[in-house]
mmCIF file of C-alpha atoms in Angstrom:
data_model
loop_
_atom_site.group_PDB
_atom_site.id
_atom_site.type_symbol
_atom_site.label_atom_id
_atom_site.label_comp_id
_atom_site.label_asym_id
_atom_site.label_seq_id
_atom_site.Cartn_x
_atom_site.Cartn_y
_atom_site.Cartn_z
ATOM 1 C CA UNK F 1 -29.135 77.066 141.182
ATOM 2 C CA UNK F 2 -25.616 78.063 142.793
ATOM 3 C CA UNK F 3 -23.471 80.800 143.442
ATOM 4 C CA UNK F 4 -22.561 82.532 140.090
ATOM 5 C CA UNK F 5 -25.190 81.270 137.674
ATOM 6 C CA UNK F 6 -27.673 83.829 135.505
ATOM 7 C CA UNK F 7 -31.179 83.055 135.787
ATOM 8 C CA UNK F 8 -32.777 84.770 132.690
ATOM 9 C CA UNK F 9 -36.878 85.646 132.917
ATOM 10 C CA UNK F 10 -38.408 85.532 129.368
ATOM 11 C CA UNK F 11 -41.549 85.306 127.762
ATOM 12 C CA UNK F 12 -43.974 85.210 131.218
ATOM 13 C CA UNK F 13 -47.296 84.999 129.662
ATOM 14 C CA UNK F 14 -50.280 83.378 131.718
ATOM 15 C CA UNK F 15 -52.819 80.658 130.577
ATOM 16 C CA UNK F 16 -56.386 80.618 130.408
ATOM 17 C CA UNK F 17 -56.647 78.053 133.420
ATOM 18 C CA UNK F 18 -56.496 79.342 137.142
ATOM 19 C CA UNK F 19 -54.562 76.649 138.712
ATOM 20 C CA UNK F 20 -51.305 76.678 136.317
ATOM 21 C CA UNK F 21 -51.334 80.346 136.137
ATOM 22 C CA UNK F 22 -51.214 80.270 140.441
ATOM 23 C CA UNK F 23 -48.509 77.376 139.691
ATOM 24 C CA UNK F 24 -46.496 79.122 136.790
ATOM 25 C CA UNK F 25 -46.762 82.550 139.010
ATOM 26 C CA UNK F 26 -45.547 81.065 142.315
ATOM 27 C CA UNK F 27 -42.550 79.194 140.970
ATOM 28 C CA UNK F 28 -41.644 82.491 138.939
ATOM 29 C CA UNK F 29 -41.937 84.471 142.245
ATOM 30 C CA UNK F 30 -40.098 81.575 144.390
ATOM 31 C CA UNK F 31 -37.498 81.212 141.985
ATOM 32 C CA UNK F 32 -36.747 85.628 141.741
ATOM 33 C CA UNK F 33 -36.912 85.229 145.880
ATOM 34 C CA UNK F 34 -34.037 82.190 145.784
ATOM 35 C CA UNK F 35 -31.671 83.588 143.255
ATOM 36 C CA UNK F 36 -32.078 86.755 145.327
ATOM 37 C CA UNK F 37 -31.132 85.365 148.507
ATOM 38 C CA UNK F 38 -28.225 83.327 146.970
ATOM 39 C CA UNK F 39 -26.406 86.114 145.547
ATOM 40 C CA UNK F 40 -27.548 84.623 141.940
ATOM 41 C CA UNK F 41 -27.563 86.955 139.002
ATOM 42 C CA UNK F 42 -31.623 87.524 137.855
ATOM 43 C CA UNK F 43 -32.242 89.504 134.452
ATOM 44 C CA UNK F 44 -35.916 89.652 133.227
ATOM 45 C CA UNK F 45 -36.001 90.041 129.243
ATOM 46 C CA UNK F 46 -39.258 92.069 129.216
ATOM 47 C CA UNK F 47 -40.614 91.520 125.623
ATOM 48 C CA UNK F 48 -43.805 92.974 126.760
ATOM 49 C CA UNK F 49 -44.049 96.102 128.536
ATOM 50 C CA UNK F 50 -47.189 97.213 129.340
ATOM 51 C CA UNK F 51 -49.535 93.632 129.978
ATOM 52 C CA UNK F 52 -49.015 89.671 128.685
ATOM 53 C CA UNK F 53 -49.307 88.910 125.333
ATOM 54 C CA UNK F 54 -52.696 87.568 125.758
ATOM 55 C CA UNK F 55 -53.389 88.746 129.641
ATOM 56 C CA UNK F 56 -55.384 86.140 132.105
ATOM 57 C CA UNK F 57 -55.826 86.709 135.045
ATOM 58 C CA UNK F 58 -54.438 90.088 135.406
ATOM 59 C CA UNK F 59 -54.234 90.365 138.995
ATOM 60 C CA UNK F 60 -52.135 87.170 139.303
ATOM 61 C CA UNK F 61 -50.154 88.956 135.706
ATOM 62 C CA UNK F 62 -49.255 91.965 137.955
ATOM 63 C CA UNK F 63 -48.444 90.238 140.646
ATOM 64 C CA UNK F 64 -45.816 88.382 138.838
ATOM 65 C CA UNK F 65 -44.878 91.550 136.870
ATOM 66 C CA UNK F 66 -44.461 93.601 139.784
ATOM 67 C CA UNK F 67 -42.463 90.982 141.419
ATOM 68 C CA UNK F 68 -39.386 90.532 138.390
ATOM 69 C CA UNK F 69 -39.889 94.252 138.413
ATOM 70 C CA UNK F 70 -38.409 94.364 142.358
ATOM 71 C CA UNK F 71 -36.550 91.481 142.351
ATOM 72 C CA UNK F 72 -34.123 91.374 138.917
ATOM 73 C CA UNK F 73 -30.880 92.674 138.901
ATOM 74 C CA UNK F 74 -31.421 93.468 135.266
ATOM 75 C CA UNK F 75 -34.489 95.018 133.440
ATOM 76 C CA UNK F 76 -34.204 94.723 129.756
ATOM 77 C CA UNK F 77 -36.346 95.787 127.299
ATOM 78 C CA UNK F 78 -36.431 95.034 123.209
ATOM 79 C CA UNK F 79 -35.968 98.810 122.005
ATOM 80 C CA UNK F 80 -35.426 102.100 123.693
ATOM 81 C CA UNK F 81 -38.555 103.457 122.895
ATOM 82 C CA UNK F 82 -39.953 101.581 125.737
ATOM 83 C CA UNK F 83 -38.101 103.029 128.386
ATOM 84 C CA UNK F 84 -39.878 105.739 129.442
ATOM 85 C CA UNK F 85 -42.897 103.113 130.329
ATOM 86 C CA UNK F 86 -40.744 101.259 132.375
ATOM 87 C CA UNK F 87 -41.576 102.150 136.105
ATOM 88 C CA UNK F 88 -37.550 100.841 136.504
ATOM 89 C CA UNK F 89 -35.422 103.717 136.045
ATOM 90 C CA UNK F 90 -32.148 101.285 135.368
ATOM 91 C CA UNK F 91 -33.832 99.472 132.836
ATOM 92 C CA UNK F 92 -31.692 99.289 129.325
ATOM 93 C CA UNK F 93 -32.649 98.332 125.804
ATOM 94 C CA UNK F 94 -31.308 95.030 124.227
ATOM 95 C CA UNK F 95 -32.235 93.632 120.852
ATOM 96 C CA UNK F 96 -32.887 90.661 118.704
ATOM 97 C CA UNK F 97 -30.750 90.177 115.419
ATOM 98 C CA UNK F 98 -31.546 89.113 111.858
ATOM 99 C CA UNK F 99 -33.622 86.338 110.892
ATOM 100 C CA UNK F 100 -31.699 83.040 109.772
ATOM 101 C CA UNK F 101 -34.337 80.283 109.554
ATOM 102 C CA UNK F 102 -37.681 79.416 107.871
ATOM 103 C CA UNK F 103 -39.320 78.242 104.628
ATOM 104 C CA UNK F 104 -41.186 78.466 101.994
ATOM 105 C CA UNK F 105 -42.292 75.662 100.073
ATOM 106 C CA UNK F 106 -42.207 75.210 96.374
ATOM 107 C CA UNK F 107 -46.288 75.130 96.183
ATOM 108 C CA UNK F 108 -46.764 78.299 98.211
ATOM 109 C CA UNK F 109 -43.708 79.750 95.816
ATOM 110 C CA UNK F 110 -45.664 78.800 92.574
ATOM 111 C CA UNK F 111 -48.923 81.014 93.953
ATOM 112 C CA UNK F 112 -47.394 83.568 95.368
ATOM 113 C CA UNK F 113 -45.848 84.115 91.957
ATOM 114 C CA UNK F 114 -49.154 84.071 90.229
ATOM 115 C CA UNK F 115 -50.184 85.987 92.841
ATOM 116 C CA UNK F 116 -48.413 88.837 92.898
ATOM 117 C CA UNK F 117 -48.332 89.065 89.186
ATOM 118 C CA UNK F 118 -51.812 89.981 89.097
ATOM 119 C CA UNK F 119 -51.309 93.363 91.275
ATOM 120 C CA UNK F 120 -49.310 96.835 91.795
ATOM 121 C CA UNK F 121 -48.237 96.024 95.547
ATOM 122 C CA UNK F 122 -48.094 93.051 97.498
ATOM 123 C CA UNK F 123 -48.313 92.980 100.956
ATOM 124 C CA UNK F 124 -47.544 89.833 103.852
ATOM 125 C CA UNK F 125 -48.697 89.394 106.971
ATOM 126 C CA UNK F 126 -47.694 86.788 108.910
ATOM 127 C CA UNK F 127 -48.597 85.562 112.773
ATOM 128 C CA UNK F 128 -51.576 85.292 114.661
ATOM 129 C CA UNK F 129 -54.827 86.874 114.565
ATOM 130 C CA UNK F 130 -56.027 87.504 118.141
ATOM 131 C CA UNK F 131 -55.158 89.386 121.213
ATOM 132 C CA UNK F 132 -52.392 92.403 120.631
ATOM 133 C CA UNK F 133 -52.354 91.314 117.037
ATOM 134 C CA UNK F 134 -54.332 93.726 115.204
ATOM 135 C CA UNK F 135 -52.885 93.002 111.441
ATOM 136 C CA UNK F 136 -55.178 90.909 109.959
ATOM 137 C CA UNK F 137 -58.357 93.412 110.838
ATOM 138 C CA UNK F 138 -56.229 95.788 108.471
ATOM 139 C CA UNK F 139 -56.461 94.443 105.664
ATOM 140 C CA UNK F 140 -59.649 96.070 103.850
ATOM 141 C CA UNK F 141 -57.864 99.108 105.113
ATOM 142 C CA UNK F 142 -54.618 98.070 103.324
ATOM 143 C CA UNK F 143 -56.362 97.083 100.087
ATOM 144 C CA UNK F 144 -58.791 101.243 100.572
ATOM 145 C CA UNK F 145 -55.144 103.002 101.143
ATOM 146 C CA UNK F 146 -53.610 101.540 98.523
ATOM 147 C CA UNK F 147 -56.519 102.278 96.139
ATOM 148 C CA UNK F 148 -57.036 105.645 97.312
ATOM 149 C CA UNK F 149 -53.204 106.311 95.847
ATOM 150 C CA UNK F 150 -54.023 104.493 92.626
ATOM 151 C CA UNK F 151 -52.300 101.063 93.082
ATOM 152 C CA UNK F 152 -54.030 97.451 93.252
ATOM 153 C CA UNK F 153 -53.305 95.870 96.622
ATOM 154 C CA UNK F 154 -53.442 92.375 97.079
ATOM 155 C CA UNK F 155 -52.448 91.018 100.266
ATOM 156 C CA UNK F 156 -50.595 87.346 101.336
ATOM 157 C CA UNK F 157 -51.958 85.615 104.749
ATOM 158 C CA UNK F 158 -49.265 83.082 106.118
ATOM 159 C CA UNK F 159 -51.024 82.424 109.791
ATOM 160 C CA UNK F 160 -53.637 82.534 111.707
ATOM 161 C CA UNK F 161 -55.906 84.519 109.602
ATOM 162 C CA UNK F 162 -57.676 81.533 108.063
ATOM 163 C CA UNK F 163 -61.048 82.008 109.737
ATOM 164 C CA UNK F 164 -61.683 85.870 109.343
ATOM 165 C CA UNK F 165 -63.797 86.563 106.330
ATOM 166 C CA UNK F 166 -63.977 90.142 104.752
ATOM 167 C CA UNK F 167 -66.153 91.606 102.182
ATOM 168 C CA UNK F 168 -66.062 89.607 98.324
ATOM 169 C CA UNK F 169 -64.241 92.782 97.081
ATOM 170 C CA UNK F 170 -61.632 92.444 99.376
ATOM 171 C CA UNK F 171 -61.676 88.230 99.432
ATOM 172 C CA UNK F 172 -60.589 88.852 95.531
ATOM 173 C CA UNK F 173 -57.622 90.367 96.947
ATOM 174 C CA UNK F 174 -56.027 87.887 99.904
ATOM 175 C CA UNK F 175 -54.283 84.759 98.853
ATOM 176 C CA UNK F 176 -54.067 82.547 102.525
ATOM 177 C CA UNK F 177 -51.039 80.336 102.710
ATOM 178 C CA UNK F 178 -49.737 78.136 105.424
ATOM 179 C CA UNK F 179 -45.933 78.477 106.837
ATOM 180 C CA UNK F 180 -45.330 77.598 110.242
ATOM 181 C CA UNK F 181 -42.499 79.552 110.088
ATOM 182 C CA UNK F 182 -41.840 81.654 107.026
ATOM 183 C CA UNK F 183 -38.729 82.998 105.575
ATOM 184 C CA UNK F 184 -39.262 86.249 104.228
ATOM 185 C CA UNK F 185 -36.002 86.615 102.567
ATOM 186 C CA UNK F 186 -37.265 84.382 100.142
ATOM 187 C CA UNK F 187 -40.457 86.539 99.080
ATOM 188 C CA UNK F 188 -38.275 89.246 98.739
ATOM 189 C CA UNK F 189 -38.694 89.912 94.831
ATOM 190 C CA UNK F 190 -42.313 88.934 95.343
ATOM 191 C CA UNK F 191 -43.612 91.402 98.188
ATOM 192 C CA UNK F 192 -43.263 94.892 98.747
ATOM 193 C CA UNK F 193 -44.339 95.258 102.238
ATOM 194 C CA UNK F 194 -45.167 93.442 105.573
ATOM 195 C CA UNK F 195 -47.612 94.776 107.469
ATOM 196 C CA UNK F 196 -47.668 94.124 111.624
ATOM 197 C CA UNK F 197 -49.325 96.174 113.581
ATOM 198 C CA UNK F 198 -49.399 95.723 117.638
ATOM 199 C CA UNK F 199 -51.572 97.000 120.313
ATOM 200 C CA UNK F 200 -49.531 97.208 123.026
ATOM 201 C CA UNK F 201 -45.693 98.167 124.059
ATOM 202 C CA UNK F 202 -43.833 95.312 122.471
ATOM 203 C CA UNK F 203 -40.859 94.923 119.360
ATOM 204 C CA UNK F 204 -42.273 91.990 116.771
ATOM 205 C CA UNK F 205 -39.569 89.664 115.748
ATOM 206 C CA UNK F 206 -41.460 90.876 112.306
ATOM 207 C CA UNK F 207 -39.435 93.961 112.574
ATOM 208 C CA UNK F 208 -36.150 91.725 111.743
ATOM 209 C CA UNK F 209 -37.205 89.181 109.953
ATOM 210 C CA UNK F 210 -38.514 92.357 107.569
ATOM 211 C CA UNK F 211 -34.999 94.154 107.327
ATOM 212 C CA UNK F 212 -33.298 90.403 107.098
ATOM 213 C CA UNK F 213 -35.353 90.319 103.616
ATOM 214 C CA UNK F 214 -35.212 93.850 102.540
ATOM 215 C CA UNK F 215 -38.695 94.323 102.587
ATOM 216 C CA UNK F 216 -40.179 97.953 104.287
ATOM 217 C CA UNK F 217 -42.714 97.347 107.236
ATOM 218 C CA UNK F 218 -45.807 99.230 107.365
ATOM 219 C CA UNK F 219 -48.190 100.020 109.877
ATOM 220 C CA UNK F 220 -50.767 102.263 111.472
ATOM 221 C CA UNK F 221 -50.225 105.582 112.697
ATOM 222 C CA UNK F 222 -50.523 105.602 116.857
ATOM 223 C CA UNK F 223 -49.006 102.616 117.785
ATOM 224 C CA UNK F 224 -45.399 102.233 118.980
ATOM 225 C CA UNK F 225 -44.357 100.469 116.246
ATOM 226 C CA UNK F 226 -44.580 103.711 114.409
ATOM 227 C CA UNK F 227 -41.938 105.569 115.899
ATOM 228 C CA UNK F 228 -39.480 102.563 115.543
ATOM 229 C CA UNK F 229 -39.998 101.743 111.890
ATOM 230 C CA UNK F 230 -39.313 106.244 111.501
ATOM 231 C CA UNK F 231 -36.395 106.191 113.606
ATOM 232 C CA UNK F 232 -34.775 103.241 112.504
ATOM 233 C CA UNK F 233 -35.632 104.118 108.373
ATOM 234 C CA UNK F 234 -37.028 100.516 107.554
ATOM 235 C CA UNK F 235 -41.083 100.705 106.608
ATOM 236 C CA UNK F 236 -43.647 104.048 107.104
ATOM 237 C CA UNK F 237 -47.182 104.446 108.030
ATOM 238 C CA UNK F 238 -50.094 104.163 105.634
ATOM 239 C CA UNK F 239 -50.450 107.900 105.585
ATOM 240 C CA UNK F 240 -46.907 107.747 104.331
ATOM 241 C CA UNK F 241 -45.958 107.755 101.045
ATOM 242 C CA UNK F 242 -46.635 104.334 99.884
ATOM 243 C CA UNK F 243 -46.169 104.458 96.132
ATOM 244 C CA UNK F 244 -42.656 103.454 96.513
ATOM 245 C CA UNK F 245 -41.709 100.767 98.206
ATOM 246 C CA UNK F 246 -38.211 100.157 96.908
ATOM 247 C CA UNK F 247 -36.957 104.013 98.004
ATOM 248 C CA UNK F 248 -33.859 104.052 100.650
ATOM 249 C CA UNK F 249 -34.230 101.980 103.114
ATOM 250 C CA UNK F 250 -31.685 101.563 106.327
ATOM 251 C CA UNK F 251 -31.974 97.340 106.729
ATOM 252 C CA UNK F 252 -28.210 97.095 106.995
ATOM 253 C CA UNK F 253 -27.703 99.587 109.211
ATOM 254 C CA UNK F 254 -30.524 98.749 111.674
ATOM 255 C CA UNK F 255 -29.045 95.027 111.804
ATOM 256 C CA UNK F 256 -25.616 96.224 112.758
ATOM 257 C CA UNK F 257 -27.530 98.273 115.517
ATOM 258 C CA UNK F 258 -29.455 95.220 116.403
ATOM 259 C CA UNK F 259 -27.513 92.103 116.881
ATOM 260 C CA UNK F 260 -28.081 89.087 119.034
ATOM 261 C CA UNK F 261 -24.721 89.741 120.816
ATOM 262 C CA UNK F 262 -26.052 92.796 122.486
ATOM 263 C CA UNK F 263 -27.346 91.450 125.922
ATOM 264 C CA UNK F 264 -23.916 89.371 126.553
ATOM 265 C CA UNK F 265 -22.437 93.217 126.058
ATOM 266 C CA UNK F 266 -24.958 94.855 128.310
ATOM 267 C CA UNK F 267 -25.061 92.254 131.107
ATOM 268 C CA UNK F 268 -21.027 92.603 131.238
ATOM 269 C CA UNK F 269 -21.216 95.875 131.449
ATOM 270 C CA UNK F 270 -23.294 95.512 134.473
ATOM 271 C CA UNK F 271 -21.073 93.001 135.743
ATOM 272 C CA UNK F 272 -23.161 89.848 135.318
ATOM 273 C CA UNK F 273 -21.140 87.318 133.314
ATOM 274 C CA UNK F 274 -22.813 85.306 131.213
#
């Protein structure tokens, strides 16, 4: 570390072992303490606001929270809905951008295609099934929404979701593929949603993968998420009106809102140079 460089804080999440989260936590603090006392720029990307991803330990969490909180000369968060949570008053929104990478291989093309053939609306979900992540409990009330406005659901799994089991109705319904890392754009003729839903104060890279591909998000009333997909004009709730999934959508405009280059712009304009 010398004079000059940027030390950038990212993803800060704990482990479920005591010692490496007291290791992990005191080089984090050390290292904030150092680049403070040599005059060395510190920015902490907070992707999530509120508490860790999957929170350990959350004494040792705060501790660590509250420190980058003090200590960085740069707060950033992933959307400016989450500034008013943010007990620093300086803190500024930066984004992500649209999605570039990922897959989908020719075997998981050939049943999505059968898949979706056999219903009205198709929706993915992709990611993990635990913690925040509270998508993959939705899906029975997916499949009920959908059928309550007339239209057959049927609902794509590419992630974690390979152990939950729901009722035979709704088992009909689910076709479970594996993707490491999916590309959406590719699904884009075959799915007319993507669900995520989050339960704390965080932006899913979902979000952007989802406008990359065209496709509307959609998610639950009362969560942050919400607010974002209704500002920004990409996805609606379920209490929306989902009949239509191809009405106007803004995915070009939100990506030329929400590029990758916008923390180089925001750290020069707090004179950090990067």
């Amino acid at each position: 570390m010398r004079r000059g460089d940027v030390v950038v804080f990212r993803y800060q999440n704990n482990v479920p072992r005591l010692v490496p989260t007291l290791v992990m936590a005191s080089l984090v603090i050390l290292t904030a303490l150092k680049a403070r006392l040599m005059d060395v720029s510190l920015v902490w990307i907070c992707h999530n606001v509120d508490q860790d991803t999957l929170p350990y330990f959350k004494p040792i969490e705060r501790l660590r929270r509250a420190a980058l909180m003090r200590l960085a000369h740069a707060v950033l968060v992933l959307d400016p809905a989450f500034l008013p949570y943010m007990p620093r008053r300086d803190a500024r929104a930066v984004s992500f951008g649209a999605k570039r990478d990922g897959s989908v291989s020719a075997e998981n093309m050939v049943a999505i295609r059968a898949f979706a053939d056999r219903f009205d609306r198709v929706v993915l979900i992709a990611g993990q099934d635990k913690g925040k992540y509270k998508a993959f409990a939705r899906i029975p009330e997916v499949v009920a929404r959908f059928a309550e406005a007339g239209l057959e659901a049927g609902v794509i799994t590419a992630g974690m979701a390979g152990d939950r089991v729901f009722d035979p109705a709704t088992e009909g319904r689910v076709l479970r593929i594996v993707e490491k890392n999916i590309r959406e754009s590719a699904l884009a003729g075959q799915v007319d949603f993507i669900y995520r839903e989050n339960a704390d104060i965080s932006m899913p890279y979902t979000v952007y993968a989802a406008a990359t591909a065209s496709i509307p998000v959609l998610t639950r009333r009362g969560n942050i998420l919400a607010d974002i997909l209704e500002r920004e004009g990409i996805g609606l709730c379920l209490d929306g009106d989902i009949t239509q999934p191809r009405q106007a959508y803004d995915f070009s405009g939100f990506l030329k809102r929400h590029s990758w280059d916008s923390l180089s712009r925001i750290l020069t304009e707090q004179g950090i140079e990067v």
